[in-house]
Coordinates of C-alpha atoms in Angstrom, one line a residue:
X258 CA 3.5 1.6 3.3
X259 CA 7.2 3.5 1.6
X260 CA 7.2 2.4 -1.8
X261 CA 10.6 4.1 -3.3
X262 CA 13.6 1.6 -4.6
X263 CA 16.2 3.5 -2.0
X264 CA 16.3 3.3 1.6
X265 CA 17.1 6.9 1.3
X266 CA 13.5 7.9 -0.3
X267 CA 11.1 7.7 2.6
X268 CA 8.4 9.2 0.2
X269 CA 5.0 6.6 0.2
X270 CA 5.5 7.2 -3.2
X271 CA 7.4 6.1 -6.4
X272 CA 6.6 8.9 -8.5
X273 CA 8.5 9.4 -11.7
X274 CA 11.4 10.9 -11.5
X275 CA 12.7 8.0 -9.1
X276 CA 11.6 5.8 -11.3
X277 CA 13.1 7.6 -14.3
X278 CA 16.5 7.7 -12.6
X279 CA 16.4 4.0 -11.0
X280 CA 16.2 2.2 -13.8
X281 CA 19.2 4.2 -15.9
X282 CA 21.5 2.8 -12.4
X283 CA 24.1 1.0 -14.0
X284 CA 24.6 -2.8 -13.0
X285 CA 27.6 -2.6 -10.9
X286 CA 26.0 0.7 -9.2
X287 CA 23.2 -1.1 -8.7
X288 CA 24.8 -4.0 -7.1
X289 CA 26.6 -1.5 -4.7
X290 CA 23.0 0.4 -3.6
X291 CA 22.2 -3.6 -3.4
X292 CA 24.9 -4.0 -0.7
X293 CA 24.3 -1.8 1.3
X294 CA 21.0 -1.9 1.7
X295 CA 21.2 -6.2 2.2
X296 CA 23.6 -5.5 4.9
X297 CA 20.8 -3.1 6.3
X298 CA 18.6 -5.7 6.8
X299 CA 17.4 -6.3 10.5
X300 CA 15.8 -9.4 10.2
X301 CA 19.6 -11.1 9.6
X302 CA 21.1 -9.2 11.9
X303 CA 21.5 -12.3 14.9
X304 CA 24.4 -11.2 16.7
X305 CA 24.2 -10.3 20.5
X306 CA 24.5 -6.1 19.6
X307 CA 23.3 -4.6 16.6
X308 CA 26.5 -3.7 14.0
X309 CA 26.7 0.7 13.2
X310 CA 24.4 1.2 10.4
X311 CA 27.2 2.1 7.2
X312 CA 28.4 5.5 6.0
X313 CA 26.5 6.1 3.1
X314 CA 27.1 5.3 0.3
X315 CA 28.1 8.7 -2.4
X316 CA 26.2 7.4 -6.1
X317 CA 26.7 9.0 -9.0
X318 CA 23.5 8.7 -10.7
X319 CA 23.4 8.2 -14.7
X320 CA 20.6 9.7 -16.0
X321 CA 17.4 10.1 -16.5
X322 CA 15.6 7.4 -19.2
X323 CA 12.2 7.7 -20.6
X324 CA 9.8 5.7 -19.5
X325 CA 7.0 4.2 -20.8
X326 CA 4.7 6.6 -22.4
X327 CA 1.7 4.1 -23.3
X328 CA -1.1 4.7 -21.0
X329 CA -1.2 2.3 -18.0
X330 CA -4.9 1.1 -18.4
X331 CA -8.4 1.1 -15.4
X332 CA -8.7 -2.3 -14.0
X333 CA -9.8 -2.2 -10.8
X334 CA -9.2 -5.2 -8.0
X335 CA -12.1 -5.3 -5.9
X336 CA -12.3 -6.6 -2.7
X337 CA -15.0 -8.5 -2.6
X338 CA -14.1 -11.7 0.4
X339 CA -17.2 -10.5 2.5
X340 CA -19.6 -10.8 0.6
X341 CA -18.3 -13.5 -1.6
X342 CA -18.5 -15.6 2.0
X343 CA -15.2 -16.8 2.6
X344 CA -13.8 -15.2 5.5
X345 CA -10.7 -17.8 6.5
X346 CA -7.8 -16.9 8.4
X347 CA -4.2 -18.3 8.4
X348 CA -3.1 -18.9 11.9
X349 CA 0.9 -18.8 11.6
X350 CA 1.6 -21.0 16.0
X351 CA 3.3 -17.8 16.7
X352 CA 3.5 -17.3 19.6
X353 CA 6.8 -15.2 21.2
X354 CA 9.7 -17.7 20.6
X355 CA 9.9 -17.3 17.1
X356 CA 10.2 -20.4 15.6
X357 CA 11.0 -19.9 11.9
X358 CA 8.6 -22.3 10.0
X359 CA 6.3 -19.4 11.4
X360 CA 7.3 -16.7 9.2
X361 CA 5.8 -18.6 6.0
X362 CA 2.1 -18.4 5.6
X363 CA 0.4 -21.2 3.7
X364 CA -0.6 -21.0 0.5
X365 CA -4.3 -21.1 -1.7
X366 CA -4.9 -24.3 -4.5
X367 CA -7.8 -23.5 -7.4
X368 CA -9.7 -26.5 -8.2
X369 CA -13.3 -27.9 -9.3
X370 CA -13.7 -31.0 -6.3
X371 CA -17.1 -31.4 -7.5
X372 CA -16.6 -31.1 -10.7
X373 CA -19.4 -29.0 -11.9
X374 CA -17.3 -26.9 -13.6
X375 CA -16.5 -23.1 -11.2
X376 CA -13.4 -23.0 -9.5
X377 CA -13.4 -23.8 -5.5
X378 CA -10.9 -22.3 -3.1
X379 CA -8.7 -24.7 -0.7
X380 CA -6.7 -22.6 2.3
X381 CA -3.4 -24.3 3.5
X382 CA -3.4 -23.7 7.1
X383 CA -1.5 -24.1 9.8
X384 CA -2.0 -24.5 13.5
X385 CA -1.3 -24.6 16.9
X386 CA 2.5 -25.7 17.8
X387 CA 1.2 -29.3 19.9
X388 CA 3.7 -28.0 22.8
X389 CA 1.6 -25.1 22.7
X390 CA -1.8 -27.4 22.6
X391 CA -3.8 -26.7 25.4
X392 CA -6.7 -29.5 26.9
X393 CA -10.4 -29.0 24.6
X394 CA -8.3 -26.6 21.7
X395 CA -9.8 -26.2 18.8
X396 CA -7.6 -27.2 15.9
X397 CA -7.1 -24.9 13.1
X398 CA -7.8 -26.5 9.4
X399 CA -7.7 -26.6 5.5
X400 CA -10.6 -24.6 5.0
X401 CA -12.3 -25.0 1.4
X402 CA -14.8 -23.5 -1.2
X403 CA -17.5 -24.5 -3.0
X404 CA -18.4 -21.5 -5.9
X405 CA -21.5 -21.4 -7.1
X406 CA -20.2 -20.4 -10.8
X407 CA -20.8 -17.0 -9.7
X408 CA -18.5 -15.9 -7.5
X409 CA -20.3 -16.8 -4.1
X410 CA -18.4 -19.6 -1.7
X411 CA -19.5 -21.5 0.7
X412 CA -17.6 -23.1 3.5
X413 CA -17.4 -27.3 2.6
X414 CA -14.6 -28.8 4.7
X415 CA -16.6 -30.3 7.2
X416 CA -18.8 -32.4 4.5
X417 CA -15.4 -33.5 1.4
X418 CA -13.4 -34.5 4.8
X419 CA -11.1 -31.6 5.2
X420 CA -11.1 -30.9 8.9
X421 CA -6.9 -32.0 9.5
X422 CA -4.4 -30.2 10.9
X423 CA -1.3 -30.4 11.0
X424 CA 1.6 -27.7 10.0
X425 CA 0.3 -27.2 6.1
X426 CA 2.0 -25.0 3.5
X427 CA 1.4 -26.1 0.3
X428 CA -1.2 -27.9 -2.2
X429 CA -0.7 -29.3 -5.9
X430 CA -3.4 -30.1 -7.9
X431 CA -3.6 -32.9 -9.8
X432 CA -5.8 -35.8 -10.8
X433 CA -3.4 -38.6 -10.1
X434 CA -5.0 -41.8 -11.0
X435 CA -7.1 -41.1 -14.0
X436 CA -10.4 -41.3 -12.5
X437 CA -11.4 -37.7 -13.8
X438 CA -11.3 -35.8 -9.7
X439 CA -8.4 -33.7 -8.7
X440 CA -6.7 -35.0 -6.2
X441 CA -4.3 -32.9 -3.5
X442 CA -1.5 -33.7 -2.2
X443 CA 0.3 -31.2 0.5
X444 CA 2.9 -30.3 2.3
X445 CA 3.9 -29.5 5.7
X446 CA 6.9 -29.1 8.9
X447 CA 6.6 -32.5 9.2
X448 CA 4.5 -35.9 6.6
X449 CA 2.8 -34.9 3.6
X450 CA -0.5 -36.4 2.4
X451 CA -2.3 -37.4 -0.5
X452 CA -5.8 -36.7 -0.6
X453 CA -7.8 -38.6 -2.8
X454 CA -11.3 -37.2 -4.6
X455 CA -13.6 -39.9 -4.5
X456 CA -16.5 -38.1 -6.1
X457 CA -15.9 -35.0 -4.2
X458 CA -15.4 -36.3 -0.1
X459 CA -10.9 -36.9 0.0
X460 CA -10.3 -39.8 1.6
X461 CA -6.2 -39.7 3.0
X462 CA -3.9 -42.0 0.9
X463 CA -0.5 -41.4 2.1
X464 CA 0.2 -44.7 3.6
X465 CA -0.3 -46.6 0.6
X466 CA 0.7 -44.5 -2.1
X467 CA 4.4 -43.8 0.1
X468 CA 4.0 -39.9 -0.6
X469 CA 4.9 -38.9 3.4
X470 CA 8.4 -38.6 3.2
X471 CA 11.0 -38.1 6.5
X472 CA 9.1 -37.7 9.6
X473 CA 11.7 -34.6 10.6
X474 CA 11.4 -32.5 6.7
X475 CA 10.1 -29.6 5.7
X476 CA 8.4 -29.8 2.4
X477 CA 7.3 -26.7 0.8
X478 CA 6.5 -26.6 -2.6
X479 CA 4.7 -28.9 -4.5
X480 CA 3.9 -29.7 -8.7
X481 CA 2.1 -32.7 -9.9
X482 CA 3.9 -33.6 -13.8
X483 CA 4.8 -36.3 -16.4
X484 CA 8.9 -36.6 -16.4
X485 CA 9.1 -39.7 -18.3
X486 CA 5.8 -39.2 -20.6
X487 CA 3.9 -42.5 -19.3
X488 CA 1.1 -40.9 -19.2
X489 CA 1.2 -40.5 -15.7
X490 CA 1.3 -37.5 -13.4
X491 CA 4.1 -37.7 -11.2
X492 CA 5.1 -35.6 -7.8
X493 CA 7.7 -33.6 -6.9
X494 CA 8.9 -32.6 -3.5
X495 CA 10.5 -29.1 -2.5
X496 CA 12.8 -29.9 1.1
X497 CA 13.1 -26.0 3.0
X498 CA 15.5 -26.3 5.6
X499 CA 16.5 -28.6 8.2
X500 CA 14.6 -27.6 11.0
X501 CA 13.6 -28.5 14.2
X502 CA 12.0 -26.5 17.5
X503 CA 15.1 -27.5 19.8
X504 CA 17.4 -26.3 16.6
X505 CA 15.8 -23.3 15.7
X506 CA 16.1 -21.7 19.4
X507 CA 19.6 -22.9 20.5
X508 CA 21.1 -19.8 18.0
X509 CA 20.1 -16.7 19.3
X510 CA 18.8 -14.2 16.7
X511 CA 18.1 -10.9 17.6
X512 CA 16.8 -8.4 15.8
X513 CA 17.7 -5.7 17.9
X514 CA 20.4 -7.1 20.1
X515 CA 18.7 -8.2 22.8
X516 CA 15.2 -9.3 21.4
X517 CA 14.3 -12.7 19.8
X518 CA 14.3 -12.9 15.8
X519 CA 13.5 -14.3 13.4
X520 CA 16.7 -16.4 12.3
X521 CA 17.7 -17.0 8.8
X522 CA 17.5 -19.6 6.0
X523 CA 21.6 -19.1 6.3
X524 CA 21.8 -20.5 9.9
X525 CA 19.9 -23.6 8.9
X526 CA 21.9 -26.8 6.8
X527 CA 19.9 -27.3 3.2
X528 CA 17.9 -30.5 2.1
X529 CA 17.0 -32.8 -0.7
X530 CA 14.0 -32.5 -3.0
X531 CA 12.0 -34.9 -3.7
X532 CA 10.5 -36.8 -6.8
X533 CA 7.8 -39.2 -6.7
X534 CA 7.1 -41.7 -10.3
X535 CA 3.8 -42.8 -10.2
X536 CA 3.9 -46.1 -10.7
X537 CA -0.4 -46.9 -12.2
X538 CA -2.8 -48.4 -9.2
X539 CA -2.2 -45.6 -6.5
X540 CA 1.2 -46.5 -5.5
X541 CA 3.9 -44.4 -6.3
X542 CA 8.7 -45.1 -6.0
X543 CA 10.6 -42.5 -4.6
X544 CA 12.9 -42.1 -7.2
X545 CA 15.1 -39.4 -6.5
X546 CA 18.6 -40.3 -6.1
X547 CA 18.4 -42.5 -9.3
X548 CA 16.5 -39.6 -10.6
X549 CA 19.4 -37.1 -10.3
X550 CA 17.4 -33.9 -8.4
X551 CA 19.4 -34.6 -5.2
X552 CA 21.5 -31.8 -5.3
X553 CA 24.9 -31.4 -3.0
X554 CA 27.4 -28.9 -2.4
X555 CA 29.9 -28.7 -4.6
X556 CA 32.8 -27.5 -2.6
X557 CA 32.7 -30.4 -0.1
X558 CA 31.8 -32.5 -2.8
X559 CA 33.2 -35.9 -0.2
X560 CA 30.8 -34.8 3.0
X561 CA 27.4 -35.0 0.6
X562 CA 25.9 -31.5 2.3
X563 CA 22.8 -31.5 0.7
X564 CA 22.9 -28.4 -1.2
X565 CA 18.9 -26.8 -1.3
X566 CA 16.8 -24.5 0.2
X567 CA 14.0 -25.1 -1.8
X568 CA 10.3 -23.1 -1.8
X569 CA 9.1 -22.6 -5.8
X570 CA 9.3 -25.0 -8.4
X571 CA 7.9 -24.2 -11.8
X572 CA 7.9 -27.5 -14.7
X573 CA 8.1 -26.1 -17.8
X574 CA 8.9 -27.4 -21.4
X575 CA 12.6 -24.9 -21.9
X576 CA 13.9 -25.8 -25.1
X577 CA 10.9 -27.6 -26.6
X578 CA 11.8 -31.4 -26.9
X579 CA 8.8 -32.1 -25.5
X580 CA 9.8 -33.4 -21.7
X581 CA 9.1 -31.0 -18.6
X582 CA 11.8 -29.7 -16.9
X583 CA 11.9 -28.7 -13.7
X584 CA 13.6 -24.9 -12.3
X585 CA 13.6 -24.7 -8.7
X586 CA 13.3 -21.3 -6.4
X587 CA 15.7 -22.2 -3.6
X588 CA 15.8 -19.3 -0.5
X589 CA 20.4 -17.7 0.2
X590 CA 21.9 -20.5 -2.6
X591 CA 22.0 -21.5 -6.3
X592 CA 18.3 -21.9 -8.2
X593 CA 18.4 -25.5 -9.5
X594 CA 17.3 -25.7 -13.1
X595 CA 16.9 -29.7 -13.6
X596 CA 17.2 -30.9 -17.6
X597 CA 14.7 -33.7 -18.8
X598 CA 17.4 -36.2 -20.5
X599 CA 14.5 -37.9 -21.8
X600 CA 16.0 -40.7 -19.7
X601 CA 14.4 -41.1 -16.2
X602 CA 16.8 -38.9 -15.4
X603 CA 17.2 -34.9 -15.2
X604 CA 21.2 -32.8 -15.3
X605 CA 21.2 -30.3 -13.1
X606 CA 22.5 -27.1 -15.1
X607 CA 21.5 -24.2 -13.7
X608 CA 25.1 -22.1 -13.2
X609 CA 25.1 -22.8 -17.4
X610 CA 22.1 -21.8 -17.9
X611 CA 22.0 -18.8 -16.3
X612 CA 19.2 -18.8 -13.7
X613 CA 20.8 -20.2 -10.8
X614 CA 22.6 -16.8 -9.3
X615 CA 21.4 -13.4 -9.8
X616 CA 22.8 -10.4 -12.1
X617 CA 25.2 -9.4 -9.8
X618 CA 27.1 -13.8 -9.1
X619 CA 25.3 -14.3 -5.6
X620 CA 22.7 -15.6 -4.0
X621 CA 19.3 -14.7 -3.8
X622 CA 15.9 -15.3 -1.1
X623 CA 13.6 -16.6 -3.9
X624 CA 10.9 -18.3 -2.9
X625 CA 7.8 -17.9 -6.1
X626 CA 8.3 -18.4 -9.5
X627 CA 6.7 -18.8 -12.8
X628 CA 7.6 -19.7 -16.0
X629 CA 6.0 -17.9 -19.1
X630 CA 6.4 -16.4 -22.5
X631 CA 5.5 -12.8 -22.1
X632 CA 6.8 -11.4 -24.6
X633 CA 4.7 -13.7 -27.1
X634 CA 7.3 -14.5 -28.8
X635 CA 10.5 -17.9 -28.7
X636 CA 11.8 -15.9 -25.5
X637 CA 11.5 -18.0 -22.5
X638 CA 10.9 -16.2 -19.0
X639 CA 11.8 -17.2 -15.4
X640 CA 10.3 -14.8 -13.0
X641 CA 11.2 -15.2 -9.6
X642 CA 10.2 -13.4 -6.4
X643 CA 12.7 -13.0 -4.0
X644 CA 13.8 -11.0 -0.7
X645 CA 13.6 -7.3 0.7
X646 CA 16.5 -5.0 -1.3
X647 CA 16.5 -8.1 -3.6
X648 CA 14.7 -6.7 -7.4
X649 CA 12.6 -9.7 -8.4
X650 CA 14.8 -11.6 -11.3
X651 CA 13.4 -11.7 -14.7
X652 CA 15.4 -15.0 -16.4
X653 CA 15.2 -15.1 -20.8
X654 CA 17.0 -17.1 -22.6
X655 CA 19.1 -16.0 -25.6
X656 CA 18.9 -16.8 -28.4
X657 CA 17.4 -20.1 -29.7
X658 CA 15.7 -21.3 -26.4
X659 CA 17.0 -24.6 -27.9
X660 CA 20.4 -23.2 -26.3
X661 CA 19.2 -23.2 -23.1
X662 CA 20.9 -19.7 -22.1
X663 CA 19.5 -17.4 -20.4
X664 CA 20.0 -13.8 -18.4
X665 CA 18.5 -11.3 -16.0
X666 CA 16.8 -8.3 -17.6
X667 CA 14.7 -7.9 -14.4
X668 CA 16.9 -3.6 -14.3
X669 CA 16.6 -3.7 -18.6
X670 CA 12.9 -4.0 -18.7
X671 CA 12.2 -2.3 -15.2
X672 CA 11.1 -5.0 -13.3
X673 CA 14.0 -5.2 -10.9
X674 CA 14.7 -1.8 -9.3
X675 CA 10.2 -1.1 -9.0
X676 CA 10.4 -4.1 -7.2
X677 CA 13.6 -4.1 -5.5
X678 CA 12.7 -2.7 -1.3
X679 CA 9.9 -4.7 -1.8
X680 CA 9.8 -8.6 0.2
X681 CA 7.8 -10.7 -2.7
X682 CA 6.8 -14.2 -2.1
X683 CA 3.7 -15.1 -4.6
X684 CA 4.3 -14.3 -8.4
X685 CA 3.4 -15.5 -11.3
X686 CA 2.6 -14.1 -15.1
X687 CA -0.9 -13.9 -16.2
X688 CA -3.1 -11.0 -18.3
X689 CA -5.0 -9.0 -16.2
X690 CA -6.3 -6.4 -18.3
X691 CA -6.9 -9.3 -21.7
X692 CA -4.7 -6.8 -24.0
X693 CA -3.0 -10.7 -25.2
X694 CA 0.3 -9.7 -22.8
X695 CA 1.5 -11.5 -19.9
X696 CA 2.1 -9.1 -16.7
X697 CA 3.3 -9.9 -13.1
X698 CA 1.5 -9.9 -9.8
X699 CA 3.3 -10.5 -6.6
X700 CA 2.1 -10.9 -2.6
X701 CA 4.3 -9.2 -0.4
X702 CA 5.0 -8.7 3.3
X703 CA 7.9 -8.9 5.9
X704 CA 9.1 -11.6 8.4
X705 CA 9.7 -9.7 11.3
X706 CA 6.7 -7.5 12.5
X707 CA 9.1 -5.2 14.7
X708 CA 11.5 -5.3 11.1
X709 CA 10.7 -1.1 10.9
X710 CA 12.3 -0.1 14.4
X711 CA 15.8 -1.4 12.5
X712 CA 15.4 -0.1 8.3
X713 CA 12.7 2.5 7.9
X714 CA 12.5 1.7 5.2
X715 CA 10.9 -1.5 5.8
X716 CA 6.8 -2.9 7.4
X717 CA 6.2 -6.0 7.9
X718 CA 2.1 -5.7 5.4
X719 CA 3.7 -4.7 2.1
X720 CA 1.0 -3.7 -0.7
X721 CA 0.5 -6.1 -3.4
X722 CA 2.5 -4.9 -6.4
X723 CA 0.7 -5.2 -10.1
X724 CA 3.4 -4.5 -13.0
X725 CA 1.6 -4.3 -16.4
X726 CA 3.5 -5.4 -18.9
X727 CA 3.9 -2.3 -21.8
X728 CA 5.0 -4.7 -24.3
X729 CA 8.5 -5.5 -25.5
X730 CA 8.8 -2.2 -27.1
X731 CA 8.5 0.8 -24.6
X732 CA 11.5 2.2 -22.7
X733 CA 10.3 0.2 -19.6
X734 CA 9.1 -3.1 -20.3
X735 CA 7.4 -3.9 -16.7
X736 CA 5.2 -0.5 -15.8
X737 CA 4.1 -0.4 -11.9
X738 CA 0.5 0.3 -11.9
X739 CA -0.5 3.1 -9.2
X740 CA -3.1 3.1 -7.0
X741 CA -5.5 5.1 -8.7
X742 CA -5.1 2.3 -11.7
X743 CA -5.7 -0.7 -9.8
X744 CA -8.0 0.3 -6.6
X745 CA -6.7 1.6 -3.4
X746 CA -8.6 -2.1 -2.2
X747 CA -5.7 -4.2 -4.3
X748 CA -3.2 -1.6 -2.9
X749 CA -4.0 -2.0 1.2
X750 CA -0.5 -3.8 2.5
X751 CA -0.6 -6.7 3.8
X752 CA 1.6 -9.8 5.2
X753 CA 1.5 -11.5 1.6
X754 CA 2.1 -14.6 0.9
X755 CA 0.0 -17.5 -1.1
X756 CA -2.0 -16.0 -4.7
X757 CA -3.5 -17.6 -7.5
X758 CA -5.4 -16.9 -10.1
X759 CA -9.3 -17.9 -11.9
X760 CA -12.4 -16.8 -13.1
X761 CA -14.6 -17.2 -10.1
X762 CA -16.9 -15.3 -11.7
X763 CA -17.5 -16.8 -15.2
X764 CA -16.7 -12.9 -16.6
X765 CA -14.5 -14.7 -19.3
X766 CA -11.6 -12.3 -17.1
X767 CA -9.5 -13.2 -14.4
X768 CA -9.9 -12.1 -10.4
X769 CA -6.5 -13.2 -7.7
X770 CA -7.2 -14.3 -4.3
X771 CA -3.8 -14.2 -1.7
X772 CA -3.5 -15.5 1.2
X773 CA -1.6 -13.5 4.5
X774 CA 0.5 -14.6 7.3
X775 CA -1.4 -15.0 10.5
X776 CA -3.9 -13.0 8.8
X777 CA -7.3 -13.1 7.2
X778 CA -7.3 -14.0 2.6
X779 CA -8.6 -11.9 0.1
X780 CA -10.0 -12.2 -3.0
X781 CA -9.8 -9.1 -5.7
X782 CA -12.7 -9.4 -8.7
X783 CA -11.5 -8.5 -11.8
X784 CA -13.3 -5.0 -12.7
X785 CA -12.4 -4.8 -16.3
X786 CA -14.5 -2.8 -18.2
X787 CA -11.8 -1.6 -21.5
X788 CA -14.4 -3.7 -23.5
X789 CA -12.1 -6.1 -24.7
X790 CA -12.5 -10.1 -26.3
X791 CA -11.0 -13.0 -24.9
X792 CA -11.1 -16.8 -25.1
X793 CA -10.8 -19.6 -22.0
X794 CA -9.7 -22.7 -23.4
X795 CA -10.3 -26.7 -20.7
X796 CA -9.0 -29.9 -22.0
X797 CA -9.9 -32.8 -21.5
X798 CA -7.9 -35.4 -22.1
X799 CA -7.2 -39.3 -22.5
X800 CA -6.1 -42.1 -20.1
X801 CA -4.5 -41.2 -17.2
X802 CA -4.4 -37.7 -17.7
X803 CA -7.7 -36.1 -18.2
X804 CA -6.7 -33.0 -16.7
X805 CA -4.6 -32.8 -19.8
X806 CA -1.9 -31.0 -17.3
X807 CA 1.2 -30.4 -19.4
X808 CA -0.9 -30.0 -22.9
X809 CA 0.9 -26.6 -25.0
X810 CA -1.7 -24.6 -26.5
X811 CA -0.5 -21.6 -29.0
X812 CA -3.2 -18.9 -30.0
X813 CA -2.7 -17.4 -33.4
X814 CA -5.1 -14.1 -33.8
X815 CA -3.8 -10.9 -35.8
X816 CA 0.0 -12.0 -36.7
X817 CA 0.7 -12.6 -32.5
X818 CA 0.9 -16.2 -31.4
X819 CA 0.2 -16.6 -27.6
X820 CA 1.4 -19.6 -25.6
X821 CA 0.6 -21.0 -22.5
X822 CA 0.5 -24.6 -20.7
X823 CA -1.6 -26.0 -18.8
X824 CA -0.2 -26.0 -15.2
X825 CA -1.4 -25.2 -12.4
X826 CA 2.2 -24.2 -10.5
X827 CA 2.3 -20.8 -10.2
X828 CA 3.8 -18.7 -7.5
X829 CA 4.4 -19.6 -3.6
X830 CA 2.8 -22.4 -2.1
X831 CA -0.5 -21.7 -4.5
X832 CA -2.3 -24.0 -7.1
X833 CA -4.3 -21.2 -10.0
X834 CA -7.0 -22.8 -12.1
X835 CA -6.0 -25.4 -14.9
X836 CA -8.2 -23.6 -17.4
X837 CA -6.4 -21.5 -19.9
X838 CA -8.0 -17.7 -20.6
X839 CA -6.3 -16.0 -23.6
X840 CA -6.4 -11.7 -24.3
X841 CA -7.4 -11.1 -28.1
X842 CA -7.2 -6.8 -26.9
X843 CA -9.9 -5.2 -29.4
X844 CA -10.3 -7.3 -32.1
X845 CA -12.0 -10.7 -32.1
X846 CA -10.4 -12.4 -34.4
X847 CA -8.7 -16.1 -34.5
X848 CA -7.4 -17.3 -37.1
X849 CA -6.4 -20.6 -35.0
X850 CA -6.2 -22.6 -32.1
X851 CA -2.6 -25.4 -32.0
X852 CA -3.1 -28.0 -29.1
X853 CA 0.0 -30.3 -28.6
X854 CA -0.9 -32.5 -26.9
X855 CA 1.0 -34.5 -23.8
X856 CA 1.7 -38.1 -25.0
X857 CA 3.0 -36.0 -28.8
X858 CA -0.5 -35.3 -30.8
X859 CA -1.2 -32.5 -32.7
X860 CA -5.0 -30.9 -33.3
X861 CA -6.1 -27.5 -34.2
X862 CA -9.0 -25.9 -34.2
X863 CA -9.9 -23.0 -37.2
X864 CA -10.9 -19.8 -36.3
X865 CA -12.5 -20.7 -32.5
X866 CA -15.2 -17.2 -32.0
X867 CA -13.7 -15.2 -29.2
X868 CA -15.7 -15.1 -25.7
X869 CA -16.7 -18.1 -24.4
X870 CA -15.4 -21.3 -22.9
X871 CA -14.3 -23.4 -24.9
X872 CA -13.9 -27.0 -24.0
X873 CA -12.2 -29.7 -26.0
X874 CA -12.1 -33.7 -25.3
X875 CA -8.6 -35.2 -27.1
X876 CA -9.5 -36.7 -29.6
X877 CA -8.8 -40.6 -30.1
X878 CA -5.0 -41.1 -31.7
X879 CA -6.8 -42.4 -35.4
X880 CA -8.3 -38.8 -35.7
X881 CA -4.9 -36.9 -34.3
X882 CA -1.9 -35.9 -36.1
X883 CA 0.9 -37.4 -34.6
X884 CA 4.0 -35.5 -33.8
X885 CA 6.0 -37.1 -31.2
X886 CA 9.5 -36.9 -30.9

């Protein structure tokens, strides 16, 4: 796999000189390269004959910037898929007709379905297209693997009622009915599903709940969150494009002029997302229109043309007002920022906030998304994985976060140039080396198996990427971790799509699971031996939200404040664990842990001990200090 950052550099490795040159290219130069490469990307060639290749650009290099001098830690991520007992492979349904859903893959969800305290795994499968399904063919289904607490898994799919076949995409984990058992919402091409967890067995309650969506919709990313602060988890669902088999095959998408190719999302109409309000007693109301999350093309407002092509979503209180907002990653159209107005409505402010478009002012092919505070400061960062030859976006709030003004700093912090070549799907923040700073992981892979025939720098299978957070004070803030520091097994090319993290083996550090489109899932055990300290926190909330989703945790240690939000929604079509992990580095001293519960109550734990899983239940109102705004 070529991991160079220019199509004119086909070396399989990025040496320090190449990275150094790339990081100092000015913004205008960077955009010029991106434009040329986008034109050359074969997957977007849809004419009857391929256009002539553009002449190589004559671009002067601005000079060399010094790379980070900090030493990248040695943290092997070891492939333990086979020994763990996981034997899942995704079915895309591809048979040669090149239908767009076949390229998207399926997500993975971490959940504790049986309440035994460990992280189980659900894989969301697609299926064989109904018109290709022969009599007697076995239909692919979801796959649920139960964890024994030490990283060994067993397939319990049939036992728990999840041998369900659908053209699945993503999942959201949340206890929507407040009974203490994590439920599942599944997105699909076609009707979605809501599966109620009845003490370890799942029952389909979609129809009664009213959350199936339209029969012809194509839903993707989704999340549970309490947008109106009534204590119950509501549901947001991304929809991608208006699609049907007939519409897809009627368009003459080609890769080389005569060979059928997967079409770009640009060739399909946009759609509208769903927002379902949880009314209690298992019932939901579609409040999408009333809540203001339906976005139409502003250029032709009278035609009411849906503007979204949504794949990823993350809930996050961007301005710290106590109300959760939403950021939505859109493919080839502007990203959305839904600012919570505290009255049941949202205002879409993506353009004003500076998150709608890339640093060049154009929409990008956005897939996965995550939000956090990787600098351990008030600054909020939104990371978004984009298409091949587009840098990963890294939008950072400027000044007072309450202003909701962001700038894309992916060039200046090094993440953009080092990630530009790859086609990124699953991206998320996590502290893989327990140094107290959030790092970035990306699962990569192209859409076209034959892409290398027309674009030599592109490959169908691409290695996942791990970017170490060296610190904001370093010349290069995010540094790509080479294979000799993360392991050759992790660095093998795959057709990456979904990604999630959890401490699967109970040793305190975070392991990783990746899914492939049309291929096997891979589980990587974190084998760090750095002697660093940590603390993990699992919360139990009161009332209708026993998982305490939306809770903000702030850990004070050595003059540094780390912040995490209890939410499983990170990346692309996937869900990570609800338990929160803080790395402490070489120090084991913790000053205090602040807990800001979703109802506004504040709790403080003085000097908790390091290197433990801390279980905390929300105190009753008489014990808690009210912090409501």
